[in-house]
Amino acid sequence: MNRRRELTDLTACRALFALWVFAYHVNLQVEYAHWLGPLAPVIAHGYLGVDGFFILSGLLLTRVDQDIPFSLRGAMRFWGKRLARIYPVHLAVIVLLGVLFLAGKAAGVTPREPARFSGVALLCHLLLVQGWGTLDHWAWNYPSWSISTEWAGYLLFPLMIAASRTFYQAAFVVSLPLCFTVLALVAWAFGGLNLTFGVSLLRFFPEFIAGMATAVFIPFVADEAPNRTLALGGAGVALIFAVTGHDAMTVFGLWLMLFGLGMHGDAGLPASLGAIRPLRAMGVLSYAFYMSFAPAELMTAQLFRHLGIARAAAPLAVAGALVALTAGLAVLLHLLVEKPARIAFNRRLDPERAAALAEGSVAL
């Protein structure tokens, strides 16, 4: 089986995770979750969509790049591809926020939180270290704290893959129970997994390594158990524990879902979620969509502030503006920045991946 082949079910999972995080952030603005009755806690725990991304990142990276040579050249090439994936959109959003900030100042509109646009915070964001304990507050494109933690994982990935080859890959599989034990302890110690900035790496690495271990394990069992029952069961587990407020068990359910869909795809069976075209399309846009929320939120807040309308007085209008601005900006970022930049950089770093991206595949 070609490990470069896109597993469209997992691409669709990107859409679900991004939409879950988005629903959580919209709820912070307009507090609509109570309209959903007993399902309100699902929205309130939407920050766990990021944890799904962390597991998925480890899984897909290991599936596609587990053969990278353990050398400086191999590591540099890998890091270059990862930067091509995350940095152009990250930088574009920072530039957009800077333009909005300067335009607001020129118009006499001052931000309610000036520290959000400090020079120190900007430097941390440009270096992708804002999630490593260098900041203790949301600043600039605040959702990118998770991109910063991903970058920490990318930096260590060549070493972890080399260790798996040295100490036998089965060690990764054995690490699965340990990862979820550590995650449960972190959730217990901090009262949940909504952890950013200084402690975000405690949340990230157990999930990232669990994803890596899953990618190693899948080929051994995919042909014997390539069904969607496990994925459906995992989704059910995640839903139940999101309602009851158990973060670590919710993440365990997300892992089961990804494990089941990964086996199904690795066995070459027809996609289920990935066959839903709008969901797959949203999965393709998911990174740009996730990164677009901060400028959309800023523009929405300033718009309603300029109109003299309290956001609490017009929740549907605020939510509609957030959806329209985030989706519109995501499409622009994907078409004008993300896709062309990835293709351009990968033509030198990985021509095969560049060709897949040009055709519309997003294996990673």
Short mmCIF file of C-alpha atoms in Angstrom, two decimals:
data_model
loop_
_atom_site.label_atom_id
_atom_site.label_comp_id
_atom_site.label_asym_id
_atom_site.label_seq_id
_atom_site.Cartn_x
_atom_site.Cartn_y
_atom_site.Cartn_z
CA MET A 1 0.00 0.00 0.00
CA ASN A 2 1.35 3.42 -0.98
CA ARG A 3 1.93 5.29 2.26
CA ARG A 4 1.72 8.56 0.33
CA ARG A 5 -1.88 7.88 -0.67
CA GLU A 6 -4.28 10.25 1.03
CA LEU A 7 -6.67 8.60 3.49
CA THR A 8 -9.68 10.78 2.79
CA ASP A 9 -11.48 9.63 5.94
CA LEU A 10 -8.68 11.20 7.98
CA THR A 11 -8.85 14.36 5.87
CA ALA A 12 -12.55 14.53 6.76
CA CYS A 13 -11.62 14.17 10.43
CA ARG A 14 -9.60 17.36 10.05
CA ALA A 15 -12.86 19.08 9.11
CA LEU A 16 -14.67 17.71 12.15
CA PHE A 17 -11.90 18.77 14.51
CA ALA A 18 -11.62 22.27 13.01
CA LEU A 19 -15.38 22.80 13.13
CA TRP A 20 -15.50 21.59 16.74
CA VAL A 21 -12.80 24.07 17.78
CA PHE A 22 -14.56 26.82 15.81
CA ALA A 23 -17.88 26.07 17.52
CA TYR A 24 -16.11 26.35 20.87
CA HIS A 25 -14.63 29.75 20.03
CA VAL A 26 -17.92 31.10 18.67
CA ASN A 27 -19.56 30.00 21.91
CA LEU A 28 -17.01 32.06 23.84
CA GLN A 29 -18.25 35.09 21.89
CA VAL A 30 -22.03 34.62 21.90
CA GLU A 31 -22.68 31.85 24.47
CA TYR A 32 -25.10 29.83 22.37
CA ALA A 33 -24.28 26.35 23.71
CA HIS A 34 -27.15 26.39 26.24
CA TRP A 35 -29.55 26.34 23.29
CA LEU A 36 -28.43 22.74 22.66
CA GLY A 37 -29.66 21.45 26.01
CA PRO A 38 -27.86 18.29 27.14
CA LEU A 39 -25.37 18.58 24.26
CA ALA A 40 -24.10 21.95 25.49
CA PRO A 41 -21.01 20.38 27.15
CA VAL A 42 -19.92 19.03 23.76
CA ILE A 43 -19.51 22.61 22.52
CA ALA A 44 -17.93 23.69 25.80
CA HIS A 45 -15.27 20.99 25.32
CA GLY A 46 -14.60 21.91 21.69
CA TYR A 47 -11.01 22.79 22.58
CA LEU A 48 -10.40 19.03 22.47
CA GLY A 49 -10.60 19.19 18.68
CA VAL A 50 -6.99 20.38 18.88
CA ASP A 51 -6.10 17.13 20.66
CA GLY A 52 -7.55 15.24 17.70
CA PHE A 53 -5.20 17.22 15.45
CA PHE A 54 -2.23 16.33 17.67
CA ILE A 55 -2.95 12.59 17.41
CA LEU A 56 -3.62 12.84 13.69
CA SER A 57 -0.38 14.73 13.13
CA GLY A 58 1.71 12.00 14.77
CA LEU A 59 -0.17 9.31 12.85
CA LEU A 60 0.17 10.87 9.41
CA LEU A 61 3.75 12.03 9.83
CA THR A 62 4.84 8.54 10.83
CA ARG A 63 2.86 6.96 8.02
CA VAL A 64 4.41 9.21 5.37
CA ASP A 65 7.86 10.13 6.70
CA GLN A 66 9.01 7.21 8.83
CA ASP A 67 11.86 6.48 6.41
CA ILE A 68 13.61 9.84 6.70
CA PRO A 69 17.38 9.33 7.11
CA PHE A 70 18.81 10.17 10.50
CA SER A 71 21.24 12.80 9.30
CA LEU A 72 21.47 16.57 9.36
CA ARG A 73 20.52 16.70 5.69
CA GLY A 74 17.54 14.40 6.22
CA ALA A 75 16.36 16.39 9.23
CA MET A 76 16.76 19.72 7.44
CA ARG A 77 14.77 18.45 4.48
CA PHE A 78 12.02 17.20 6.78
CA TRP A 79 11.90 20.47 8.74
CA GLY A 80 11.80 22.42 5.47
CA LYS A 81 8.73 20.48 4.35
CA ARG A 82 7.06 21.04 7.71
CA LEU A 83 7.76 24.77 7.59
CA ALA A 84 6.36 24.87 4.06
CA ARG A 85 3.21 23.33 5.51
CA ILE A 86 2.64 25.66 8.45
CA TYR A 87 4.64 28.87 8.14
CA PRO A 88 3.29 30.70 5.05
CA VAL A 89 -0.28 30.83 6.42
CA HIS A 90 1.00 31.59 9.90
CA LEU A 91 3.04 34.53 8.60
CA ALA A 92 0.22 35.76 6.34
CA VAL A 93 -2.21 35.91 9.27
CA ILE A 94 0.32 37.79 11.41
CA VAL A 95 0.78 40.31 8.58
CA LEU A 96 -3.00 40.67 8.25
CA LEU A 97 -3.38 41.24 11.99
CA GLY A 98 -0.59 43.82 11.87
CA VAL A 99 -2.35 45.66 9.04
CA LEU A 100 -5.64 45.61 10.95
CA PHE A 101 -3.89 46.87 14.09
CA LEU A 102 -2.15 49.74 12.26
CA ALA A 103 -5.29 50.64 10.31
CA GLY A 104 -7.24 50.73 13.56
CA LYS A 105 -4.69 53.01 15.18
CA ALA A 106 -4.78 55.33 12.16
CA ALA A 107 -8.57 55.48 12.46
CA GLY A 108 -8.38 56.16 16.17
CA VAL A 109 -9.58 52.71 17.20
CA THR A 110 -7.46 51.30 20.00
CA PRO A 111 -7.43 47.59 20.84
CA ARG A 112 -8.96 46.61 24.14
CA GLU A 113 -5.88 44.50 24.91
CA PRO A 114 -2.78 46.36 23.65
CA ALA A 115 -0.44 43.73 25.16
CA ARG A 116 -1.81 41.29 22.59
CA PHE A 117 0.18 43.20 19.94
CA SER A 118 3.46 43.64 21.81
CA GLY A 119 6.82 43.31 20.11
CA VAL A 120 7.92 40.47 22.40
CA ALA A 121 4.79 38.51 21.56
CA LEU A 122 5.36 39.14 17.86
CA LEU A 123 8.92 37.80 18.08
CA CYS A 124 7.71 34.67 19.89
CA HIS A 125 5.12 34.08 17.17
CA LEU A 126 7.62 34.59 14.37
CA LEU A 127 9.97 32.06 16.00
CA LEU A 128 7.08 29.64 16.69
CA VAL A 129 7.91 29.38 20.39
CA GLN A 130 4.80 31.06 21.83
CA GLY A 131 3.50 27.73 23.13
CA TRP A 132 6.75 26.78 24.88
CA GLY A 133 6.25 28.87 28.01
CA THR A 134 7.56 32.13 26.55
CA LEU A 135 4.14 33.83 26.81
CA ASP A 136 1.42 33.69 29.44
CA HIS A 137 -1.38 35.41 27.51
CA TRP A 138 -3.13 35.24 24.16
CA ALA A 139 -1.44 37.43 21.58
CA TRP A 140 -1.43 38.08 17.83
CA ASN A 141 -2.82 34.97 16.13
CA TYR A 142 -3.59 33.21 19.39
CA PRO A 143 -4.81 29.86 17.94
CA SER A 144 -1.27 29.35 16.63
CA TRP A 145 -0.13 28.27 20.12
CA SER A 146 -1.01 24.77 18.87
CA ILE A 147 1.12 25.26 15.74
CA SER A 148 4.00 26.21 18.02
CA THR A 149 3.63 22.96 19.97
CA GLU A 150 3.39 21.02 16.70
CA TRP A 151 6.67 22.63 15.67
CA ALA A 152 8.28 21.28 18.85
CA GLY A 153 7.11 17.82 17.80
CA TYR A 154 8.44 18.31 14.28
CA LEU A 155 11.86 19.29 15.63
CA LEU A 156 12.09 16.07 17.65
CA PHE A 157 10.43 13.80 15.08
CA PRO A 158 13.62 12.71 13.24
CA LEU A 159 15.15 11.69 16.57
CA MET A 160 12.04 9.80 17.68
CA ILE A 161 11.81 7.94 14.37
CA ALA A 162 15.50 7.03 14.58
CA ALA A 163 14.93 5.75 18.13
CA SER A 164 12.04 3.60 16.91
CA ARG A 165 14.32 2.00 14.30
CA THR A 166 17.06 1.43 16.88
CA PHE A 167 14.93 0.00 19.67
CA TYR A 168 12.41 -1.78 17.43
CA GLN A 169 9.10 -0.29 16.39
CA ALA A 170 7.12 -2.45 18.79
CA ALA A 171 8.33 -0.10 21.52
CA PHE A 172 6.01 2.52 20.05
CA VAL A 173 3.03 0.17 20.36
CA VAL A 174 3.92 -0.58 23.98
CA SER A 175 4.02 3.17 24.58
CA LEU A 176 0.30 3.57 23.80
CA PRO A 177 -0.96 2.71 27.32
CA LEU A 178 1.77 4.88 28.80
CA CYS A 179 0.74 7.85 26.63
CA PHE A 180 -2.86 7.71 27.78
CA THR A 181 -1.82 7.16 31.40
CA VAL A 182 0.32 10.29 31.25
CA LEU A 183 -2.50 12.19 29.56
CA ALA A 184 -4.95 11.13 32.27
CA LEU A 185 -2.51 12.28 34.97
CA VAL A 186 -2.04 15.64 33.22
CA ALA A 187 -5.81 16.09 32.96
CA TRP A 188 -6.20 15.19 36.65
CA ALA A 189 -3.39 17.53 37.76
CA PHE A 190 -4.67 20.53 35.80
CA GLY A 191 -8.41 19.88 35.98
CA GLY A 192 -8.71 19.15 32.27
CA LEU A 193 -6.78 19.44 29.02
CA ASN A 194 -7.58 23.01 28.05
CA LEU A 195 -3.88 23.80 28.42
CA THR A 196 -2.01 26.38 26.38
CA PHE A 197 1.24 28.33 26.61
CA GLY A 198 3.61 27.01 29.29
CA VAL A 199 1.99 23.61 29.81
CA SER A 200 0.74 22.89 26.31
CA LEU A 201 3.63 20.50 25.62
CA LEU A 202 2.38 18.25 28.45
CA ARG A 203 -0.84 17.90 26.49
CA PHE A 204 0.79 17.61 23.09
CA PHE A 205 3.54 14.99 23.37
CA PRO A 206 1.52 12.06 24.80
CA GLU A 207 -1.03 12.56 22.00
CA PHE A 208 1.56 13.04 19.26
CA ILE A 209 3.48 9.91 20.33
CA ALA A 210 0.20 7.97 20.56
CA GLY A 211 -0.45 8.94 16.94
CA MET A 212 3.02 7.79 15.94
CA ALA A 213 2.49 4.45 17.72
CA THR A 214 -0.86 4.02 16.00
CA ALA A 215 0.71 4.47 12.57
CA VAL A 216 3.24 1.73 13.39
CA PHE A 217 0.53 -0.62 14.65
CA ILE A 218 -2.06 -0.15 11.88
CA PRO A 219 -0.33 -2.14 9.08
CA PHE A 220 -0.14 -5.23 11.31
CA VAL A 221 -3.89 -5.38 11.94
CA ALA A 222 -5.58 -3.42 9.13
CA ASP A 223 -6.26 -6.39 6.87
CA GLU A 224 -7.65 -8.48 9.72
CA ALA A 225 -9.90 -5.76 11.17
CA PRO A 226 -10.57 -3.16 8.48
CA ASN A 227 -14.04 -2.17 9.63
CA ARG A 228 -15.69 1.03 10.77
CA THR A 229 -17.13 -0.41 13.98
CA LEU A 230 -14.17 0.74 16.03
CA ALA A 231 -14.37 4.22 14.51
CA LEU A 232 -18.07 4.52 15.30
CA GLY A 233 -17.47 3.21 18.81
CA GLY A 234 -14.68 5.73 19.31
CA ALA A 235 -16.89 8.59 18.15
CA GLY A 236 -19.54 7.41 20.61
CA VAL A 237 -17.01 7.25 23.45
CA ALA A 238 -15.78 10.76 22.63
CA LEU A 239 -19.34 12.12 22.58
CA ILE A 240 -20.33 10.49 25.88
CA PHE A 241 -17.26 11.66 27.75
CA ALA A 242 -17.42 15.16 26.23
CA VAL A 243 -20.95 15.41 27.65
CA THR A 244 -19.82 14.17 31.04
CA GLY A 245 -16.72 16.36 31.08
CA HIS A 246 -13.87 13.82 31.11
CA ASP A 247 -11.22 15.27 28.80
CA ALA A 248 -8.72 12.38 28.79
CA MET A 249 -11.42 9.81 28.00
CA THR A 250 -12.81 12.06 25.28
CA VAL A 251 -9.37 12.13 23.67
CA PHE A 252 -9.18 8.34 24.02
CA GLY A 253 -12.43 8.14 22.05
CA LEU A 254 -10.99 10.40 19.35
CA TRP A 255 -7.97 8.11 19.16
CA LEU A 256 -10.20 5.05 18.75
CA MET A 257 -12.05 6.81 15.93
CA LEU A 258 -8.82 7.69 14.13
CA PHE A 259 -7.44 4.19 14.70
CA GLY A 260 -10.53 2.60 13.16
CA LEU A 261 -10.58 4.93 10.16
CA GLY A 262 -6.84 4.50 9.70
CA MET A 263 -7.19 0.72 9.55
CA HIS A 264 -10.11 1.02 7.16
CA GLY A 265 -8.15 3.26 4.81
CA ASP A 266 -4.90 1.31 5.05
CA ALA A 267 -6.77 -1.83 3.95
CA GLY A 268 -7.79 0.01 0.78
CA LEU A 269 -11.52 -0.06 1.49
CA PRO A 270 -13.87 2.68 0.21
CA ALA A 271 -13.96 5.83 2.30
CA SER A 272 -16.93 6.66 4.48
CA LEU A 273 -16.49 10.17 5.90
CA GLY A 274 -14.08 10.98 3.11
CA ALA A 275 -16.77 10.18 0.54
CA ILE A 276 -18.75 13.20 1.76
CA ARG A 277 -17.33 15.81 -0.61
CA PRO A 278 -18.13 18.94 1.43
CA LEU A 279 -16.54 17.33 4.48
CA ARG A 280 -13.39 16.41 2.59
CA ALA A 281 -13.25 19.90 1.06
CA MET A 282 -13.52 21.37 4.54
CA GLY A 283 -10.72 19.03 5.62
CA VAL A 284 -8.51 20.46 2.88
CA LEU A 285 -9.31 23.96 4.15
CA SER A 286 -9.06 23.03 7.83
CA TYR A 287 -5.63 24.53 8.56
CA ALA A 288 -6.41 27.84 6.88
CA PHE A 289 -9.84 27.83 8.54
CA TYR A 290 -8.36 27.22 11.98
CA MET A 291 -5.81 29.99 11.50
CA SER A 292 -8.39 32.48 10.22
CA PHE A 293 -10.47 32.78 13.35
CA ALA A 294 -8.37 35.41 15.17
CA PRO A 295 -8.51 38.06 12.40
CA ALA A 296 -12.18 37.25 11.80
CA GLU A 297 -12.88 37.70 15.50
CA LEU A 298 -10.97 40.99 15.57
CA MET A 299 -12.84 42.35 12.54
CA THR A 300 -16.19 41.23 13.94
CA ALA A 301 -15.52 42.77 17.35
CA GLN A 302 -14.44 46.09 15.81
CA LEU A 303 -17.41 46.11 13.44
CA PHE A 304 -19.99 45.70 16.20
CA ARG A 305 -18.06 48.10 18.41
CA HIS A 306 -18.14 50.69 15.62
CA LEU A 307 -21.89 50.13 15.14
CA GLY A 308 -22.45 50.52 18.87
CA ILE A 309 -24.11 47.11 19.11
CA ALA A 310 -23.29 44.88 22.06
CA ARG A 311 -22.43 41.39 20.89
CA ALA A 312 -24.71 39.90 23.55
CA ALA A 313 -27.63 41.80 22.01
CA ALA A 314 -27.13 40.31 18.53
CA PRO A 315 -25.73 36.77 18.93
CA LEU A 316 -26.99 35.46 15.60
CA ALA A 317 -25.53 38.42 13.70
CA VAL A 318 -22.19 38.03 15.49
CA ALA A 319 -22.11 34.28 14.81
CA GLY A 320 -23.01 34.85 11.17
CA ALA A 321 -20.25 37.42 10.77
CA LEU A 322 -17.71 35.08 12.38
CA VAL A 323 -18.72 32.21 10.08
CA ALA A 324 -18.65 34.35 6.93
CA LEU A 325 -15.37 36.09 7.69
CA THR A 326 -13.56 32.95 8.87
CA ALA A 327 -14.72 30.86 5.91
CA GLY A 328 -14.01 33.60 3.37
CA LEU A 329 -10.56 34.30 4.73
CA ALA A 330 -9.79 30.58 4.88
CA VAL A 331 -10.58 30.15 1.18
CA LEU A 332 -8.37 33.11 0.28
CA LEU A 333 -5.49 31.91 2.46
CA HIS A 334 -5.70 28.40 1.06
CA LEU A 335 -5.84 29.43 -2.59
CA LEU A 336 -3.45 32.39 -2.47
CA VAL A 337 -0.96 31.36 0.21
CA GLU A 338 -1.13 27.80 1.56
CA LYS A 339 -1.41 25.70 -1.59
CA PRO A 340 0.94 27.69 -3.89
CA ALA A 341 3.57 28.00 -1.15
CA ARG A 342 3.50 24.28 -0.36
CA ILE A 343 3.76 23.34 -4.03
CA ALA A 344 6.60 25.79 -4.64
CA PHE A 345 8.70 24.65 -1.67
CA ASN A 346 8.04 20.96 -2.22
CA ARG A 347 9.11 21.10 -5.86
CA ARG A 348 12.64 21.29 -4.46
CA LEU A 349 12.17 19.31 -1.24
CA ASP A 350 9.76 16.57 -2.31
CA PRO A 351 8.63 16.60 -5.98
CA GLU A 352 6.28 13.64 -5.47
CA ARG A 353 4.40 15.49 -2.74
CA ALA A 354 4.35 18.67 -4.82
CA ALA A 355 2.66 16.75 -7.65
CA ALA A 356 0.08 15.29 -5.25
CA LEU A 357 -0.68 18.73 -3.85
CA ALA A 358 -1.09 20.16 -7.35
CA GLU A 359 -3.61 17.42 -8.09
CA GLY A 360 -5.60 18.25 -4.95
CA SER A 361 -4.38 15.49 -2.65
CA VAL A 362 -3.48 16.46 0.89
CA ALA A 363 -1.83 13.33 2.25
CA LEU A 364 -0.20 15.55 4.88
#
